[in-house]
Tab-separated table of C-alpha atoms and ligand atoms in Angstrom:
chain	number	residue	atom	x	y	z
A	1	MET	CA	-8.459	2.743	28.233
A	2	LYS	CA	-5.361	4.686	27.260
A	3	THR	CA	-3.877	7.976	28.326
A	4	LYS	CA	-0.335	8.930	27.535
A	5	LEU	CA	1.671	6.498	25.251
A	6	GLY	CA	4.079	4.063	26.818
A	7	ASN	CA	7.656	3.769	25.515
A	8	ASN	CA	6.853	0.937	23.003
A	9	GLU	CA	3.879	2.834	21.700
A	10	ALA	CA	5.694	6.045	21.431
A	11	ALA	CA	8.463	4.209	19.292
A	12	LEU	CA	5.705	2.883	17.091
A	13	ALA	CA	4.327	6.275	16.612
A	14	ILE	CA	7.679	7.720	15.615
A	15	THR	CA	7.905	5.023	12.872
A	16	ALA	CA	4.412	5.591	11.657
A	17	GLN	CA	5.063	9.284	11.413
A	18	ALA	CA	8.407	8.723	9.496
A	19	LEU	CA	6.471	6.650	6.943
A	20	VAL	CA	4.211	9.564	6.124
A	21	VAL	CA	6.896	12.314	6.433
A	22	THR	CA	6.364	15.376	4.190
A	23	ASP	CA	6.720	14.619	0.470
A	24	LYS	CA	7.363	10.871	0.677
A	25	GLY	CA	5.334	7.651	0.412
A	26	ILE	CA	5.595	3.945	0.323
A	27	LEU	CA	6.523	1.604	-2.404
A	28	ALA	CA	4.368	-1.691	-2.286
A	29	ALA	CA	6.900	-4.310	-3.819
A	30	ASP	CA	5.319	-7.138	-1.878
A	31	GLU	CA	3.782	-9.062	-4.729
A	32	SER	CA	3.317	-12.729	-3.715
A	33	GLU	CA	4.807	-15.403	-5.982
A	34	GLY	CA	1.527	-15.699	-7.968
A	35	THR	CA	1.202	-11.970	-8.537
A	36	ILE	CA	4.834	-11.273	-9.403
A	37	LYS	CA	4.666	-14.114	-11.928
A	38	LYS	CA	1.689	-12.310	-13.584
A	39	ARG	CA	3.502	-9.004	-13.685
A	40	LEU	CA	6.656	-10.658	-15.155
A	41	THR	CA	4.836	-12.736	-17.642
A	42	SER	CA	3.211	-9.676	-18.985
A	43	ILE	CA	6.640	-8.501	-20.154
A	44	ASN	CA	7.624	-12.011	-21.280
A	45	VAL	CA	10.003	-12.603	-18.459
A	46	ASN	CA	10.150	-15.917	-16.656
A	47	SER	CA	9.451	-15.774	-12.948
A	48	THR	CA	12.522	-17.318	-11.660
A	49	GLU	CA	14.046	-16.327	-8.229
A	50	GLU	CA	16.937	-14.579	-10.020
A	51	ASN	CA	14.645	-12.582	-12.182
A	52	ARG	CA	12.457	-11.572	-9.244
A	53	ARG	CA	15.615	-10.607	-7.367
A	54	ALA	CA	17.049	-8.513	-10.358
A	55	TYR	CA	13.595	-6.777	-10.721
A	56	ARG	CA	13.461	-5.819	-7.025
A	57	GLU	CA	17.220	-4.706	-7.029
A	58	LEU	CA	16.341	-2.431	-10.027
A	59	LEU	CA	13.598	-0.789	-7.854
A	60	PHE	CA	15.522	-0.501	-4.687
A	61	SER	CA	18.728	0.672	-6.118
A	62	THR	CA	17.194	3.501	-8.140
A	63	PRO	CA	19.529	6.563	-7.630
A	64	ASN	CA	17.940	9.219	-5.344
A	65	ILE	CA	14.614	7.241	-4.840
A	66	GLU	CA	14.785	8.117	-1.135
A	67	GLU	CA	13.783	11.630	-2.004
A	68	ALA	CA	10.262	10.423	-2.629
A	69	VAL	CA	10.058	6.922	-0.783
A	70	SER	CA	9.987	6.580	2.955
A	71	GLY	CA	9.386	2.778	3.090
A	72	VAL	CA	9.171	-0.285	0.910
A	73	ILE	CA	6.939	-3.247	1.632
A	74	LEU	CA	8.704	-6.548	0.926
A	75	PHE	CA	7.581	-10.109	0.356
A	76	ASP	CA	9.039	-12.976	2.442
A	77	GLU	CA	11.246	-14.146	-0.422
A	78	THR	CA	12.535	-10.617	-1.046
A	79	ILE	CA	13.402	-9.756	2.589
A	80	HIS	CA	15.836	-12.817	2.534
A	81	GLN	CA	17.514	-11.769	-0.774
A	82	ASN	CA	20.601	-9.706	-1.512
A	83	ASP	CA	21.687	-7.143	-4.122
A	84	SER	CA	24.252	-8.140	-6.670
A	85	GLU	CA	27.055	-7.034	-4.247
A	86	GLY	CA	25.716	-9.478	-1.646
A	87	ARG	CA	24.058	-6.751	0.551
A	88	PRO	CA	20.762	-7.939	2.023
A	89	PHE	CA	17.841	-5.864	0.628
A	90	PRO	CA	16.712	-4.563	4.039
A	91	GLN	CA	20.234	-3.123	4.581
A	92	LEU	CA	20.375	-1.574	1.113
A	93	LEU	CA	17.180	0.193	1.900
A	94	GLN	CA	18.221	1.241	5.454
A	95	GLU	CA	21.505	2.700	4.030
A	96	LYS	CA	19.349	5.013	1.950
A	97	GLY	CA	17.215	5.986	4.869
A	98	ILE	CA	14.292	3.946	3.633
A	99	ILE	CA	12.314	1.874	6.192
A	100	PRO	CA	11.916	-1.893	5.351
A	101	GLY	CA	8.333	-3.395	5.743
A	102	ILE	CA	6.887	-6.821	5.169
A	103	LYS	CA	3.689	-8.281	3.928
A	104	VAL	CA	2.677	-10.892	6.611
A	105	ASP	CA	-0.818	-12.021	5.503
A	106	LYS	CA	-0.903	-15.350	3.607
A	107	GLY	CA	-3.584	-14.273	1.040
A	108	LYS	CA	-7.305	-14.846	0.963
A	109	ILE	CA	-9.424	-17.968	0.720
A	110	ASP	CA	-13.040	-18.336	0.029
A	111	LEU	CA	-15.331	-17.597	2.978
A	112	PRO	CA	-17.158	-20.789	3.543
A	113	GLY	CA	-21.018	-20.412	3.223
A	114	PHE	CA	-20.683	-16.787	1.692
A	115	ALA	CA	-20.296	-17.057	-2.024
A	116	GLY	CA	-18.225	-14.339	-3.552
A	117	GLU	CA	-16.561	-13.366	-0.307
A	118	SER	CA	-13.117	-14.001	1.113
A	119	VAL	CA	-11.267	-13.967	4.411
A	120	THR	CA	-7.520	-13.154	4.787
A	121	GLU	CA	-5.323	-15.843	6.491
A	122	GLY	CA	-2.002	-15.778	8.333
A	123	LEU	CA	-2.584	-15.296	12.060
A	124	ASP	CA	-1.244	-18.715	13.202
A	125	GLY	CA	2.367	-18.366	14.277
A	126	LEU	CA	2.389	-14.630	13.306
A	127	GLY	CA	4.106	-13.552	16.470
A	128	ILE	CA	7.120	-15.759	15.744
A	129	ARG	CA	7.255	-14.507	12.131
A	130	LEU	CA	7.164	-10.943	13.229
A	131	ASP	CA	10.164	-11.372	15.596
A	132	HIS	CA	12.043	-13.034	12.722
A	133	TYR	CA	11.202	-10.048	10.207
A	134	ARG	CA	12.096	-7.514	12.942
A	135	GLU	CA	15.550	-9.224	13.281
A	136	LEU	CA	15.951	-8.786	9.444
A	137	GLY	CA	15.171	-5.090	9.804
A	138	ALA	CA	11.403	-4.757	9.225
A	139	ARG	CA	9.849	-1.958	11.273
A	140	PHE	CA	6.300	-2.129	9.652
A	141	ALA	CA	4.056	-4.736	8.202
A	142	LYS	CA	1.047	-5.076	5.997
A	143	TRP	CA	-2.167	-7.243	5.897
A	144	ARG	CA	-4.701	-6.892	3.178
A	145	ALA	CA	-8.401	-7.809	3.466
A	146	VAL	CA	-10.579	-7.689	0.381
A	147	PHE	CA	-14.231	-6.717	-0.044
A	148	THR	CA	-16.192	-7.121	-3.292
A	149	ILE	CA	-19.193	-4.896	-4.084
A	150	GLY	CA	-22.118	-6.844	-5.462
A	151	ALA	CA	-25.932	-6.851	-5.388
A	152	HIS	CA	-25.882	-8.275	-1.800
A	153	LEU	CA	-22.115	-7.958	-1.180
A	154	PRO	CA	-20.227	-7.436	1.060
A	155	THR	CA	-22.292	-9.133	3.763
A	156	ARG	CA	-22.191	-8.120	7.423
A	157	THR	CA	-20.327	-11.451	8.154
A	158	GLY	CA	-17.908	-10.855	5.300
A	159	ILE	CA	-17.017	-7.446	6.724
A	160	GLN	CA	-16.886	-8.679	10.327
A	161	VAL	CA	-14.608	-11.597	9.990
A	162	ASN	CA	-12.074	-9.516	7.961
A	163	ALA	CA	-12.270	-6.564	10.413
A	164	HIS	CA	-11.639	-9.053	13.301
A	165	ALA	CA	-8.553	-10.560	11.604
A	166	LEU	CA	-7.200	-7.101	10.626
A	167	ALA	CA	-7.416	-6.111	14.345
A	168	ARG	CA	-5.873	-9.300	15.557
A	169	TYR	CA	-2.972	-8.736	13.135
A	170	ALA	CA	-2.541	-5.065	14.107
A	171	ALA	CA	-2.556	-5.845	17.904
A	172	LEU	CA	0.028	-8.585	17.354
A	173	CYS	CA	2.206	-6.335	15.378
A	174	GLN	CA	2.240	-3.591	17.967
A	175	ALA	CA	3.032	-6.126	20.753
A	176	HIS	CA	6.075	-7.186	18.680
A	177	GLY	CA	7.338	-3.664	18.048
A	178	ILE	CA	6.091	-3.474	14.446
A	179	VAL	CA	3.821	-0.756	12.911
A	180	PRO	CA	0.773	-2.335	11.248
A	181	ILE	CA	-0.536	-1.066	7.981
A	182	VAL	CA	-4.134	-1.966	8.095
A	183	GLU	CA	-5.450	-2.537	4.514
A	184	PRO	CA	-9.112	-3.090	3.988
A	185	GLU	CA	-9.514	-2.818	0.227
A	186	VAL	CA	-12.974	-2.424	-1.338
A	187	LEU	CA	-12.354	-3.654	-4.905
A	188	MET	CA	-13.064	-1.529	-8.085
A	189	ASP	CA	-14.520	-4.566	-9.733
A	190	GLY	CA	-18.249	-4.043	-10.762
A	191	ASN	CA	-20.531	-1.544	-12.270
A	192	HIS	CA	-21.510	0.278	-9.117
A	193	ASP	CA	-21.391	4.095	-8.891
A	194	ILE	CA	-19.276	6.212	-6.638
A	195	ASP	CA	-22.144	6.672	-3.983
A	196	HIS	CA	-22.264	2.886	-3.557
A	197	CYS	CA	-18.556	2.652	-3.105
A	198	GLU	CA	-18.719	5.429	-0.543
A	199	LEU	CA	-21.436	3.556	1.527
A	200	VAL	CA	-19.602	0.220	1.437
A	201	THR	CA	-16.336	1.893	2.365
A	202	GLU	CA	-17.834	3.606	5.156
A	203	ALA	CA	-19.358	0.367	6.479
A	204	VAL	CA	-16.046	-1.377	6.152
A	205	LEU	CA	-14.068	1.287	8.032
A	206	GLN	CA	-16.682	1.605	10.773
A	207	ALA	CA	-16.305	-2.130	11.484
A	208	VAL	CA	-12.494	-2.076	11.192
A	209	PHE	CA	-12.070	0.783	13.515
A	210	ALA	CA	-14.567	-0.837	16.051
A	211	GLU	CA	-12.421	-3.919	16.055
A	212	LEU	CA	-9.170	-1.988	16.350
A	213	LEU	CA	-10.669	-0.196	19.366
A	214	ALA	CA	-11.999	-3.466	20.987
A	215	GLN	CA	-8.592	-5.120	20.640
A	216	GLY	CA	-6.696	-2.222	22.115
A	217	VAL	CA	-4.745	-1.079	19.009
A	218	THR	CA	-2.960	2.199	19.552
A	219	TYR	CA	-4.124	4.518	16.692
A	220	GLU	CA	-0.990	6.587	16.807
A	221	GLY	CA	1.177	3.584	16.071
A	222	MET	CA	-0.674	2.364	12.860
A	223	LEU	CA	-1.375	3.457	9.381
A	224	LEU	CA	-4.520	2.895	7.311
A	225	LYS	CA	-4.221	1.725	3.698
A	226	PRO	CA	-7.564	2.125	2.041
A	227	ASN	CA	-9.072	2.335	-1.472
A	228	MET	CA	-10.059	5.651	-2.791
A	229	VAL	CA	-13.860	6.074	-3.130
A	230	LEU	CA	-14.434	5.453	-6.886
A	231	PRO	CA	-17.052	4.220	-9.338
A	232	GLY	CA	-16.654	0.548	-10.333
A	233	LYS	CA	-14.345	-0.392	-13.307
A	234	ASP	CA	-17.312	-1.346	-15.390
A	235	SER	CA	-19.447	1.689	-14.454
A	236	GLN	CA	-20.252	4.286	-17.152
A	237	GLN	CA	-20.024	7.119	-14.550
A	238	SER	CA	-17.205	9.579	-15.005
A	239	VAL	CA	-15.988	11.476	-12.035
A	240	THR	CA	-13.505	14.308	-11.634
A	241	PRO	CA	-10.491	14.031	-9.313
A	242	GLU	CA	-12.279	16.656	-7.126
A	243	GLN	CA	-15.320	14.497	-6.743
A	244	VAL	CA	-13.152	11.532	-5.809
A	245	ALA	CA	-11.305	13.721	-3.282
A	246	GLU	CA	-14.548	14.964	-1.721
A	247	ALA	CA	-16.250	11.582	-1.449
A	248	THR	CA	-13.072	9.930	-0.142
A	249	LEU	CA	-12.404	12.587	2.531
A	250	ARG	CA	-16.120	12.780	3.581
A	251	CYS	CA	-16.049	8.970	4.082
A	252	PHE	CA	-12.742	9.027	6.162
A	253	ARG	CA	-13.904	11.905	8.354
A	254	ARG	CA	-16.792	9.932	9.391
A	255	THR	CA	-14.823	6.875	10.153
A	256	VAL	CA	-11.059	7.430	10.820
A	257	PRO	CA	-9.906	8.673	14.180
A	258	ALA	CA	-7.867	11.836	14.026
A	259	ALA	CA	-5.095	10.008	16.200
A	260	VAL	CA	-4.210	7.832	13.144
A	261	PRO	CA	-1.109	9.584	11.682
A	262	GLY	CA	-1.674	8.843	8.065
A	263	ILE	CA	-3.719	7.316	5.380
A	264	VAL	CA	-1.569	5.656	2.623
A	265	PHE	CA	-3.688	4.802	-0.385
A	266	LEU	CA	-3.480	1.718	-2.539
A	267	SER	CA	-3.775	2.185	-6.295
A	268	GLY	CA	-6.041	-0.782	-6.882
A	269	GLY	CA	-5.989	-0.858	-10.666
A	270	GLN	CA	-6.127	2.868	-11.380
A	271	SER	CA	-3.739	4.076	-14.007
A	272	PRO	CA	-0.483	5.627	-12.781
A	273	GLU	CA	-1.568	9.133	-13.683
A	274	GLU	CA	-5.081	8.599	-12.266
A	275	ALA	CA	-3.650	7.654	-8.858
A	276	THR	CA	-1.384	10.672	-8.811
A	277	VAL	CA	-4.016	13.141	-9.903
A	278	ARG	CA	-6.584	11.983	-7.352
A	279	LEU	CA	-4.076	12.112	-4.479
A	280	ASN	CA	-3.082	15.552	-5.509
A	281	ALA	CA	-6.655	16.732	-5.530
A	282	MET	CA	-7.164	15.462	-1.912
A	283	ASN	CA	-4.069	17.338	-0.757
A	284	ALA	CA	-5.053	20.390	-2.822
A	285	LEU	CA	-8.373	20.890	-0.872
A	286	ASP	CA	-8.632	23.964	1.322
A	287	ALA	CA	-9.656	22.242	4.488
A	288	ALA	CA	-6.726	20.236	5.793
A	289	PRO	CA	-7.660	16.835	7.224
A	290	PRO	CA	-6.270	15.591	10.521
A	291	TRP	CA	-4.094	12.800	8.847
A	292	GLU	CA	-1.287	12.855	6.334
A	293	LEU	CA	-2.666	11.696	2.976
A	294	SER	CA	0.027	9.662	1.146
A	295	PHE	CA	0.532	6.697	-1.124
A	296	SER	CA	1.585	3.086	-0.702
A	297	TYR	CA	1.252	2.235	-4.484
A	298	GLY	CA	2.164	-1.074	-6.127
A	299	ARG	CA	0.899	-1.041	-9.736
A	300	ALA	CA	0.675	2.803	-9.962
A	301	LEU	CA	4.511	3.064	-9.320
A	302	GLN	CA	5.710	-0.087	-11.125
A	303	GLN	CA	3.578	-0.405	-14.257
A	304	PRO	CA	5.844	1.954	-16.400
A	305	VAL	CA	9.016	0.448	-14.764
A	306	LEU	CA	8.062	-3.081	-15.772
A	307	GLN	CA	7.137	-1.950	-19.340
A	308	ALA	CA	10.466	-0.051	-19.743
A	309	TRP	CA	12.648	-2.895	-18.161
A	310	GLN	CA	11.374	-5.982	-20.239
A	311	GLY	CA	13.935	-8.024	-18.237
A	312	LYS	CA	16.863	-6.582	-20.127
A	313	GLU	CA	20.018	-5.146	-18.441
A	314	GLU	CA	20.354	-2.377	-21.058
A	315	ASN	CA	16.989	-1.005	-20.198
A	316	VAL	CA	17.669	-0.686	-16.331
A	317	PHE	CA	18.822	2.964	-16.559
A	318	ASN	CA	15.536	4.000	-18.453
A	319	ALA	CA	13.408	1.837	-16.078
A	320	GLN	CA	14.941	3.393	-12.995
A	321	HIS	CA	14.491	6.919	-14.549
A	322	LEU	CA	10.730	6.256	-14.992
A	323	PHE	CA	10.413	4.924	-11.472
A	324	TYR	CA	12.124	8.011	-10.043
A	325	HIS	CA	9.800	10.200	-12.122
A	326	ARG	CA	6.643	8.427	-11.133
A	327	ALA	CA	7.679	8.572	-7.336
A	328	LYS	CA	8.506	12.315	-7.714
A	329	CYS	CA	5.104	12.998	-9.299
A	330	ASN	CA	3.428	11.287	-6.274
A	331	SER	CA	5.750	13.149	-3.951
A	332	ALA	CA	4.405	16.352	-5.478
A	333	ALA	CA	0.754	15.065	-5.033
A	334	ARG	CA	1.444	14.814	-1.364
A	335	SER	CA	1.404	18.621	-1.093
A	336	GLY	CA	-1.100	19.196	-3.946
A	337	SER	CA	1.571	20.748	-6.091
A	338	TYR	CA	1.549	18.104	-8.902
A	339	SER	CA	0.739	19.335	-12.371
A	340	PRO	CA	0.293	17.393	-15.698
A	341	GLN	CA	3.306	19.342	-17.053
A	342	MET	CA	5.485	17.181	-14.890
A	343	GLU	CA	4.661	14.245	-17.238
A	344	GLU	CA	5.942	16.088	-20.302
A	345	VAL	CA	9.396	16.422	-18.624
A	346	ALA	CA	9.553	12.699	-18.288
A	347	VAL	CA	8.902	12.071	-22.047
A	348	ALA	CA	11.466	14.747	-22.859
A	349	ALA	CA	14.164	13.192	-20.651
B	401	13P	P1	-1.786	-1.561	-5.703
B	401	13P	O1	-1.365	-0.162	-5.496
B	401	13P	O2	-1.306	-2.208	-6.949
B	401	13P	O3	-3.285	-1.751	-5.429
B	401	13P	O4	-1.028	-2.495	-4.616
B	401	13P	C1	-0.969	-2.012	-3.342
B	401	13P	C2	-0.945	-3.158	-2.380
B	401	13P	O5	-0.064	-3.292	-1.588
B	401	13P	C3	-2.014	-4.156	-2.445
B	401	13P	O6	-2.055	-4.868	-1.399
């Protein structure tokens, strides 16, 4: 039972609100070693520690990026790295007024006995790791759980074990003075339609918020990072941004308490423009929802940057320009004021 927030909870609430402040969103740059290797290999760059560092420096040192970015999610290796002048990355971000965050889950493993399902690991020793990351400057964290839609998936058990772990993580974060971003991702893989995605997302969010409540997590001091409600990647169904906005918000109104300060979407395999247009459609709806609707994109912010960079110093300027542009488009989508004409300016520049 809770009434007014205590001092620790009030401090968490201030950080959570700062992450979803007007016109800004989060850059997810917390790709694990396997994922960043895939991204770098796609542009023929070796995934060495120095190349990973140089790429992250390109992102974080982009001029004026703080106009559109409130926080950055880092990976364990990255939070320990420095820029080329020897300044630790968390400090570089803080000097720009950007809040450093950290991915603390250790990835997913197959859920024994439940073919096609997974559970996210990383709870053991988490309190100690949180204290360490807090000393390095992290003020928020991320934990991702993954749900696949299939003929009989996800199962009740698959949903339950992940919801339980998400709430264990969130409660631990808050006890250690860190704002938890709770990320239950219903994947786009499959040929299901948008209604099916809505039903599964609703079931997942119900279970997640039941566990968060049961484990005493303070809603004011957390953020939710969900998927948008979308048809599967292999579905033939075509949907308008307005249909996505309507289905997504209907689902959240039924499941997400109004005390949660913000919903920060993942992009999950949407193209950069799709992710922007759909966020914009949600923020353009007449009936304002109780939470800030923002972004915490990985691929949708970084894809054009990687393509432009190609691992070459002479491309850094152009790559940073494209990153700034993409972030500004999403910044505009936060108030429903994005328009496709903004993209033409980028091509012309
Ligand atoms: P995407 O936007 O690429 O889905 O990444 C966001 C993220 O942090 C996934 O955990």
